[in-house]
Coordinates of C-alpha atoms in Angstrom, one line a residue:
M1 CA 13.2 -33.7 59.1
S2 CA 12.6 -32.0 56.0
V3 CA 15.4 -30.5 54.2
A4 CA 14.8 -26.8 52.5
P5 CA 15.4 -26.9 48.9
P6 CA 18.5 -25.1 47.4
P7 CA 18.0 -21.3 46.6
Q8 CA 17.4 -21.1 43.2
T9 CA 19.0 -18.5 40.7
P10 CA 16.7 -15.7 38.6
I11 CA 16.4 -16.9 35.4
S12 CA 16.7 -13.9 33.0
P13 CA 15.7 -13.9 29.4
P14 CA 18.3 -14.5 26.8
T15 CA 20.0 -11.5 24.7
L16 CA 21.0 -10.9 21.8
P17 CA 24.1 -9.1 20.5
R18 CA 23.8 -5.3 20.3
P19 CA 23.9 -4.5 16.5
A20 CA 27.1 -2.2 15.5
I21 CA 26.0 1.4 15.0
T22 CA 27.7 2.2 11.4
R23 CA 29.0 5.6 11.2
A24 CA 28.9 5.6 7.5
P25 CA 27.0 8.6 5.8
G26 CA 23.9 7.9 3.5
T27 CA 25.2 6.8 0.1
P28 CA 22.5 6.3 -2.6
A29 CA 22.5 4.2 -5.7
G30 CA 23.8 5.7 -8.6
W31 CA 20.7 5.2 -10.3
V32 CA 18.7 7.2 -7.7
S33 CA 20.5 10.4 -8.4
R34 CA 20.3 9.9 -12.5
L35 CA 16.5 9.4 -11.9
L36 CA 16.2 12.3 -10.1
W37 CA 18.1 14.4 -12.6
V38 CA 15.8 13.0 -15.1
L39 CA 12.8 14.2 -13.4
L40 CA 14.1 17.5 -12.8
F41 CA 14.7 18.2 -16.5
I42 CA 11.4 17.0 -17.1
G43 CA 9.8 19.1 -14.8
I44 CA 11.7 22.0 -16.0
G45 CA 10.6 21.4 -19.5
V46 CA 7.0 21.3 -18.4
F47 CA 7.2 24.3 -16.3
V48 CA 8.7 26.4 -19.5
T49 CA 6.4 25.1 -22.0
L50 CA 3.4 25.9 -19.8
L51 CA 4.6 29.5 -19.0
A52 CA 4.7 30.1 -22.5
T53 CA 1.6 28.6 -23.7
D54 CA -0.8 28.3 -20.5
P55 CA 0.0 30.6 -17.4
Q56 CA -3.3 29.5 -15.7
Q57 CA -2.6 25.8 -16.0
L58 CA 1.1 26.4 -14.8
W59 CA 0.4 28.4 -11.7
T60 CA -2.8 26.1 -10.7
D61 CA -0.5 23.1 -10.9
Y62 CA 2.4 24.8 -9.4
L63 CA 0.4 26.0 -6.2
A64 CA -0.6 22.3 -5.5
E65 CA 2.7 21.0 -6.0
F66 CA 4.3 23.7 -3.6
I67 CA 1.9 22.8 -1.1
F68 CA 2.3 18.9 -1.3
F69 CA 6.1 18.9 -1.6
S70 CA 6.6 21.9 1.0
G71 CA 4.7 20.4 3.5
L72 CA 6.7 16.8 3.0
A73 CA 9.7 19.2 4.0
L74 CA 8.4 20.5 7.1
D75 CA 7.4 17.0 8.1
G76 CA 11.1 15.8 8.8
V77 CA 12.2 17.8 11.4
L78 CA 8.5 17.7 12.8
F79 CA 8.8 14.1 13.1
S80 CA 12.1 14.6 15.0
A81 CA 10.6 17.1 17.1
V82 CA 7.4 15.1 17.8
T83 CA 9.7 11.8 18.8
R84 CA 11.7 13.8 21.2
A85 CA 8.7 15.4 22.9
C86 CA 7.1 12.0 23.5
N87 CA 10.3 10.5 24.4
G88 CA 10.0 7.8 21.6
R89 CA 13.2 6.0 22.1
W90 CA 12.1 3.4 19.2
A91 CA 12.2 5.7 16.7
R92 CA 15.5 7.4 16.9
P93 CA 17.2 5.4 14.1
L94 CA 14.8 7.1 11.9
M95 CA 15.5 10.8 13.1
P96 CA 18.2 11.7 10.9
L97 CA 17.0 10.4 7.5
A98 CA 13.6 12.0 8.4
E99 CA 15.4 15.5 9.5
G100 CA 16.9 15.5 6.3
L101 CA 13.9 16.3 4.5
S102 CA 13.8 19.8 6.2
V103 CA 17.1 21.0 4.5
V104 CA 15.2 22.2 1.3
L105 CA 13.3 24.6 3.3
P106 CA 15.2 27.8 2.6
V107 CA 14.7 26.8 -1.2
T108 CA 11.0 26.4 -0.3
V109 CA 10.9 30.2 0.8
L110 CA 12.5 30.9 -2.4
L111 CA 10.0 29.1 -4.7
Y112 CA 7.1 30.9 -2.9
I113 CA 8.2 34.2 -4.4
P114 CA 7.1 32.9 -8.0
L115 CA 3.4 32.3 -6.2
M116 CA 3.4 35.9 -4.9
L117 CA 4.1 37.3 -8.4
A118 CA 1.5 35.0 -10.0
H119 CA -1.5 36.3 -7.4
S120 CA -4.0 37.3 -10.1
F121 CA -4.0 33.6 -11.6
I122 CA -4.2 31.6 -8.3
Y123 CA -6.7 34.2 -6.6
P124 CA -9.8 34.7 -9.3
W125 CA -11.2 37.6 -6.9
W126 CA -7.6 39.6 -6.6
N127 CA -9.3 42.4 -8.4
H128 CA -12.4 42.4 -6.5
I129 CA -12.0 41.5 -2.9
P130 CA -15.2 40.2 -1.4
Y131 CA -17.2 42.3 1.1
G132 CA -16.6 41.8 4.5
K133 CA -13.1 40.1 4.0
G134 CA -11.0 43.2 2.7
P135 CA -8.9 43.2 6.5
W136 CA -7.8 39.6 6.0
L137 CA -7.6 39.3 2.2
N138 CA -5.6 42.6 2.0
H139 CA -3.2 42.0 -1.0
W140 CA -0.1 42.7 1.0
F141 CA -1.0 41.8 4.1
L142 CA -1.9 38.3 2.7
L143 CA 1.4 37.6 1.0
G144 CA 3.4 39.1 3.4
R145 CA 2.0 37.1 6.3
D146 CA 2.6 33.8 4.2
L147 CA 6.1 34.7 3.1
G148 CA 6.8 35.4 6.9
F149 CA 5.6 32.2 7.9
W150 CA 7.3 30.2 5.6
I151 CA 10.3 32.1 6.9
V152 CA 9.7 31.6 10.3
L153 CA 9.1 27.7 10.1
A154 CA 12.1 27.5 7.9
W155 CA 14.2 29.3 10.1
F156 CA 13.2 27.1 13.2
E157 CA 13.7 23.6 11.3
V158 CA 16.9 24.3 9.9
R159 CA 18.3 25.8 13.6
Y160 CA 17.0 22.3 14.8
L161 CA 18.7 20.5 12.1
Y162 CA 22.2 22.5 12.6
W163 CA 21.9 21.3 16.3
S164 CA 20.8 18.0 16.0
R165 CA 23.4 17.0 13.1
R166 CA 26.1 18.9 14.9
R167 CA 27.0 16.5 17.6
D168 CA 27.4 13.4 15.1
L169 CA 29.7 15.6 13.0
G170 CA 31.7 17.1 16.1
E171 CA 33.4 13.9 16.4
I172 CA 35.5 14.7 13.7
F173 CA 36.6 18.1 15.0
D174 CA 36.8 16.6 18.9
D175 CA 39.8 14.7 17.8
P176 CA 42.9 17.0 16.4
N177 CA 43.9 13.6 14.7
H178 CA 41.1 12.8 13.0
P179 CA 41.7 11.0 9.8
A180 CA 38.4 12.6 8.2
R181 CA 39.2 16.2 9.5
R182 CA 41.3 17.5 6.6
Q183 CA 38.6 16.0 4.3
A184 CA 35.7 18.0 5.7
T185 CA 33.6 19.8 3.8
A186 CA 32.4 23.2 3.7
L187 CA 29.1 22.4 5.5
Q188 CA 30.5 20.3 7.7
R189 CA 32.9 22.7 8.9
F190 CA 30.1 25.3 9.2
I191 CA 27.9 23.1 11.2
C192 CA 30.9 22.7 13.4
R193 CA 32.3 25.8 13.9
K194 CA 33.7 27.1 17.6
W195 CA 33.7 23.3 18.6
R196 CA 34.1 23.6 22.5
G197 CA 34.4 19.6 22.9
M198 CA 32.1 16.8 23.2
E199 CA 31.3 17.3 26.7
A200 CA 30.4 21.0 26.6
E201 CA 28.4 20.5 23.3
H202 CA 26.3 18.0 24.1
R203 CA 24.9 20.4 27.0
R204 CA 24.5 23.0 24.4
I205 CA 22.8 20.7 22.3
E206 CA 20.0 19.0 24.7
H207 CA 19.1 22.4 25.9
S208 CA 19.0 23.8 22.2
L209 CA 17.0 20.9 21.0
G210 CA 14.7 21.0 24.4
R211 CA 13.8 24.9 23.5
L212 CA 13.3 24.2 19.6
W213 CA 11.1 21.3 19.9
V214 CA 8.4 23.2 21.5
L215 CA 8.8 26.3 19.2
I216 CA 8.3 23.9 15.8
V217 CA 5.4 21.9 17.1
F218 CA 3.2 25.1 18.0
A219 CA 4.4 27.0 15.0
Y220 CA 3.8 24.0 12.8
A221 CA 0.2 23.5 14.3
Y222 CA -0.4 27.3 14.1
F223 CA 1.1 29.1 11.2
Y224 CA 1.0 25.9 8.8
G225 CA -3.1 26.1 9.5
I226 CA -3.0 29.6 8.5
L227 CA -1.1 28.8 5.7
G228 CA -3.9 26.2 4.8
M229 CA -6.7 28.7 5.1
D230 CA -4.9 31.0 3.1
M231 CA -3.5 28.9 0.2
N232 CA -6.4 26.5 0.0
M233 CA -9.8 28.3 1.5
S234 CA -8.9 31.5 0.3
L235 CA -8.9 30.5 -3.5
N236 CA -12.5 30.3 -2.8
P237 CA -13.5 33.2 -0.7
V238 CA -17.4 32.0 0.0
W239 CA -15.8 28.7 1.7
Y240 CA -15.4 29.0 5.2
D241 CA -14.6 26.0 7.3
Y242 CA -13.9 26.3 11.4
I243 CA -11.7 23.0 11.4
Y244 CA -10.2 23.3 7.9
D245 CA -6.5 24.4 9.3
W246 CA -6.7 20.9 11.5
Y247 CA -7.4 18.8 8.3
F248 CA -4.6 20.9 6.1
W249 CA -2.0 19.9 8.9
I250 CA -3.3 16.3 9.6
C251 CA -3.5 15.7 5.8
N252 CA 0.3 16.7 5.6
W253 CA 1.4 15.0 8.7
Y254 CA -0.2 11.7 7.5
A255 CA 1.9 12.1 4.0
G256 CA 4.7 12.9 6.0
I257 CA 4.6 9.7 8.0
A258 CA 3.9 7.9 4.8
L259 CA 7.1 9.2 3.1
I260 CA 9.3 8.5 6.2
C261 CA 8.2 4.8 5.8
I262 CA 9.2 4.6 2.6
L263 CA 12.6 6.3 3.3
A264 CA 13.3 3.9 6.5
V265 CA 12.6 0.9 4.1
A266 CA 14.9 2.3 1.2
W267 CA 17.7 3.2 3.6
R268 CA 17.2 -0.1 5.5
N269 CA 18.2 -1.8 2.3
R270 CA 20.6 0.4 0.7
M271 CA 22.7 0.5 3.4
A272 CA 22.5 -3.2 4.9
V273 CA 21.3 -2.1 8.6
R274 CA 18.2 -4.2 8.9
D275 CA 19.5 -4.9 12.5
I276 CA 18.9 -1.2 13.1
I277 CA 15.8 -0.7 11.4
N278 CA 14.5 -3.7 12.5
R279 CA 11.1 -4.8 11.8
D280 CA 10.0 -4.1 15.3
I281 CA 10.8 -0.5 13.9
L282 CA 9.0 -0.7 10.5
H283 CA 6.1 -2.0 12.6
D284 CA 5.9 0.8 14.8
V285 CA 5.9 3.5 12.1
G286 CA 3.4 1.6 10.1
E287 CA 1.2 1.8 13.1
M288 CA 1.9 5.4 13.1
M289 CA 0.8 5.8 9.6
F290 CA -2.5 3.2 10.1
A291 CA -3.6 5.8 13.0
F292 CA -3.5 8.6 10.9
A293 CA -5.1 7.2 8.1
I294 CA -7.9 6.5 10.7
F295 CA -7.9 10.0 12.0
W296 CA -7.4 11.6 8.7
T297 CA -11.1 10.3 7.4
Y298 CA -12.5 11.1 10.9
L299 CA -11.7 14.6 10.4
F300 CA -12.8 14.7 6.7
W301 CA -16.3 13.0 8.0
S302 CA -16.6 15.9 10.6
Q303 CA -16.4 18.8 8.5
F304 CA -18.9 16.8 5.8
M305 CA -21.1 16.2 8.7
V306 CA -21.2 19.4 10.6
Q307 CA -21.6 21.4 7.4
W308 CA -24.3 19.2 5.4
F309 CA -26.5 19.1 8.8
A310 CA -25.9 23.1 9.2
N311 CA -27.0 23.3 5.4
R312 CA -24.1 25.9 4.9
Q313 CA -24.8 26.4 1.2
G314 CA -21.8 28.7 0.8
N315 CA -19.3 26.4 2.4
I316 CA -20.1 23.0 0.7
H317 CA -19.3 24.0 -2.7
L318 CA -16.3 21.9 -2.9
L319 CA -18.1 18.7 -0.9
L320 CA -20.9 19.2 -3.5
L321 CA -18.5 19.3 -6.7
V322 CA -16.7 16.2 -5.5
S323 CA -19.7 14.3 -4.7
T324 CA -22.2 15.0 -7.3
T325 CA -19.7 16.1 -10.6
Q326 CA -17.6 14.0 -12.6
P327 CA -14.6 13.5 -13.1
W328 CA -14.2 15.0 -9.7
E329 CA -16.5 12.5 -7.9
T330 CA -14.5 9.7 -9.2
I331 CA -11.2 11.3 -8.3
A332 CA -12.2 11.8 -4.8
W333 CA -13.5 7.8 -4.7
F334 CA -9.3 7.2 -5.7
V335 CA -8.3 9.4 -2.8
L336 CA -10.7 7.7 -0.4
T337 CA -9.6 4.1 -1.6
L338 CA -6.0 4.9 -1.6
G339 CA -6.0 6.9 1.8
F340 CA -8.3 5.2 3.9
F341 CA -9.5 1.7 2.6
L342 CA -6.1 0.2 1.3
P343 CA -3.9 1.5 4.2
F344 CA -6.6 0.7 6.8
G345 CA -7.9 -2.9 5.2
L346 CA -4.4 -4.1 4.7
G347 CA -2.8 -2.6 7.7
L348 CA -4.7 -4.7 10.1
S349 CA -2.6 -7.2 9.1
R350 CA 0.8 -7.3 11.3
A351 CA 2.9 -9.0 8.9
F352 CA 2.3 -6.4 6.0
K353 CA 3.4 -3.6 8.4
R354 CA 6.9 -5.8 9.7
R355 CA 8.0 -6.2 5.9
G356 CA 9.6 -3.8 3.8
P357 CA 8.0 -3.9 0.5
T358 CA 4.4 -4.3 1.8
L359 CA 5.1 -1.3 4.5
A360 CA 6.2 0.8 1.4
T361 CA 3.5 -0.3 -0.8
L362 CA 1.2 1.2 1.9
A363 CA 2.7 4.1 2.1
A364 CA 3.0 4.6 -1.7
F365 CA -1.0 4.4 -1.6
A366 CA -1.0 7.1 1.3
L367 CA 1.2 9.3 -0.4
A368 CA -0.6 9.2 -3.7
A369 CA -3.8 9.7 -2.0
M370 CA -2.5 12.7 -0.5
W371 CA -1.1 14.0 -3.7
L372 CA -4.1 13.6 -5.4
Q373 CA -6.5 15.4 -2.7
Q374 CA -4.0 18.5 -2.5
N375 CA -4.5 18.4 -6.2
L376 CA -8.3 18.2 -5.9
I377 CA -8.8 20.7 -3.4
V378 CA -6.8 23.4 -5.4
M379 CA -8.1 22.4 -8.8
G380 CA -11.8 22.2 -7.5
S381 CA -11.7 25.8 -6.2
I382 CA -9.9 27.7 -9.4
W383 CA -10.1 25.3 -12.2
T384 CA -13.1 25.8 -14.6
R385 CA -12.0 24.6 -17.8
G386 CA -13.4 20.6 -17.7
F387 CA -11.0 17.7 -16.8
P388 CA -8.4 18.8 -14.2
P389 CA -5.1 18.9 -15.6
L390 CA -3.6 16.4 -13.7
L391 CA -1.0 15.3 -16.0
T392 CA 0.8 18.6 -16.1
S393 CA 0.8 18.6 -12.5
A394 CA 2.6 15.7 -12.4
G395 CA 5.0 17.3 -14.5
I396 CA 5.4 19.9 -12.1
A397 CA 5.8 17.2 -9.4
C398 CA 8.8 15.8 -11.3
L399 CA 10.1 19.5 -11.1
F400 CA 9.9 19.3 -7.2
L401 CA 10.8 16.0 -6.6
G402 CA 13.9 16.4 -8.6
L403 CA 15.2 19.4 -6.9
Y404 CA 14.3 18.5 -3.3
G405 CA 15.5 14.8 -3.9
L406 CA 18.6 15.9 -5.0
I407 CA 19.2 18.6 -2.2
Y408 CA 18.3 15.4 0.1
L409 CA 20.7 13.2 -0.9
W410 CA 23.2 15.5 -1.2
F411 CA 22.6 16.5 2.8
M412 CA 22.5 13.1 3.7
R413 CA 26.2 12.4 2.3
Q414 CA 27.3 15.2 4.9
A415 CA 26.7 13.4 8.2
P416 CA 26.3 9.7 9.6
L417 CA 23.0 8.2 8.6
F418 CA 22.0 7.5 12.5
P419 CA 22.5 9.6 15.4
V420 CA 25.7 7.9 16.7
Q421 CA 26.4 10.4 19.4
D422 CA 22.9 10.4 20.9
P423 CA 23.1 8.5 24.1
A424 CA 19.2 7.6 23.6
L425 CA 20.1 5.6 20.4
A426 CA 22.0 3.0 22.4
Q427 CA 19.0 2.1 24.9
T428 CA 17.1 1.7 21.8
L429 CA 19.5 -0.8 20.6
V430 CA 19.4 -2.7 23.8
A431 CA 19.2 -6.2 22.4
S432 CA 16.6 -8.5 23.9
L433 CA 14.0 -11.1 22.9
P434 CA 12.2 -10.2 19.5
R435 CA 8.7 -8.9 20.2
H436 CA 6.2 -11.3 18.5

C-alpha cells in the first residue's frame, strides 16, 4: 500500500526590504550653484559684447541656443506626461526631477520676445518675402503664431507641474500642526492654496493630470513641430521638408531623455538614494535613450533618401552644405559620431547603462550632438561669413544654462525630490529579486 506524499508548500521568491522614501527636497551641492552663477555672468558678458560689436552673430547664436534650451525645458513635463500615458510605473522616481525642468517655461516666453525684435537678423528674406509664401511668412502671422504656441505650451506644462507637485506639498497643509507649515514659502502656499484635504485633493489631482497629459502630448507634437518649421526651415525659405517637424521634435525628445539620464545620476549620487533610483531604473532610461538614438538616425536617413532620390535641388541645400563643404562636413560627422555611433556602440552593453558614470557619459555625448546639430542647422541656413561662430554660441549657451539651471535648482528645493504621495510610487518600489 503506497503512502501519499505530504503536501508541499509553494516556495515564493525571497523579497528584499522596501527602501524608505525620502521626503527631503532636492538640495544641490554648493559648488553647483556657484558654477551656474559664473556661467550666467559669462553669458551676460558675451551677450553684451556681441550686442555692441556684431548683432548678426549675436542673434544667430541666440536663436540656436534658445531653440535648444527651451526644447529641453519642454521635455521635463513631457517626460512625465508620456510616462503617465504609458502607465510607466518604473519611471515614477524620475518624474519630479524631470518635471522641474519645465518651471523655466514662463521665462522662455519672455526670452522669445528679443527674437521677435531681432527678426531682420535671423530671417534674411524679411524685407522680400519669397513669391508664393506670403500668407505663411506674413510678418505678424509668423511672429504672432510662434509667440502664441510658446504661451500655450508653457501654460499647459506649468499647469501640469502645479497639479503634480500640489499633492506632495499638500501633506504640510493637511495637518494644521505640521512643523513645516509655518516655514512654508510663498510658492508652497500658492501651490497648496484652497487645500481641501488629502482624499478630495487626490481625486482632483488625478482628474486634472489625466486631462492635461493628453493636451500636452498632442500640443507638443503639433505646435512644437510648427515651431521647428518656423524657427529652422523658414530661415531658408526655399527649404521645404515634409517630415522635418517630426525630425525636429524627435531630436529635442532625444536630447531631453539624455538630460534626464544625467539628472538621474546626479541626484542619485547627491541625495544618496541609490536604493530608489536603482540600477534597474538607470538601465530602463538608458534603454530609452538608446532607442531614440536609433530612431533619430532613422529619421535623418529618411529625409536624406527621399530628397536625394527625388532630386529636389531646392530642398537639399543644407544637406549638400554639410556633406560636401568644410568645416560643415566635419561638424556633421561629429554630430553623427556623438549622437549615434558612440551611444549605439557603447549602449549595446547592458553594464554601461546600469552604471551611473558610464550612463551619464553616453548621455553627455548625445546631448552634445543635439547641441551641435541645432547650431549646424541654424548657422548653415543664415551664416555666410566663413567658420560658424561656435565659440560665441557656447558663450550664449552659458547664459541659458546658468539662468535655467539656477531656476531649476531653486524649484527643486521647494518640494520633495520624489512623489511621496503618488500611490504608484509604492508599487514601483515593491521589493523583489533584482533583475539580471
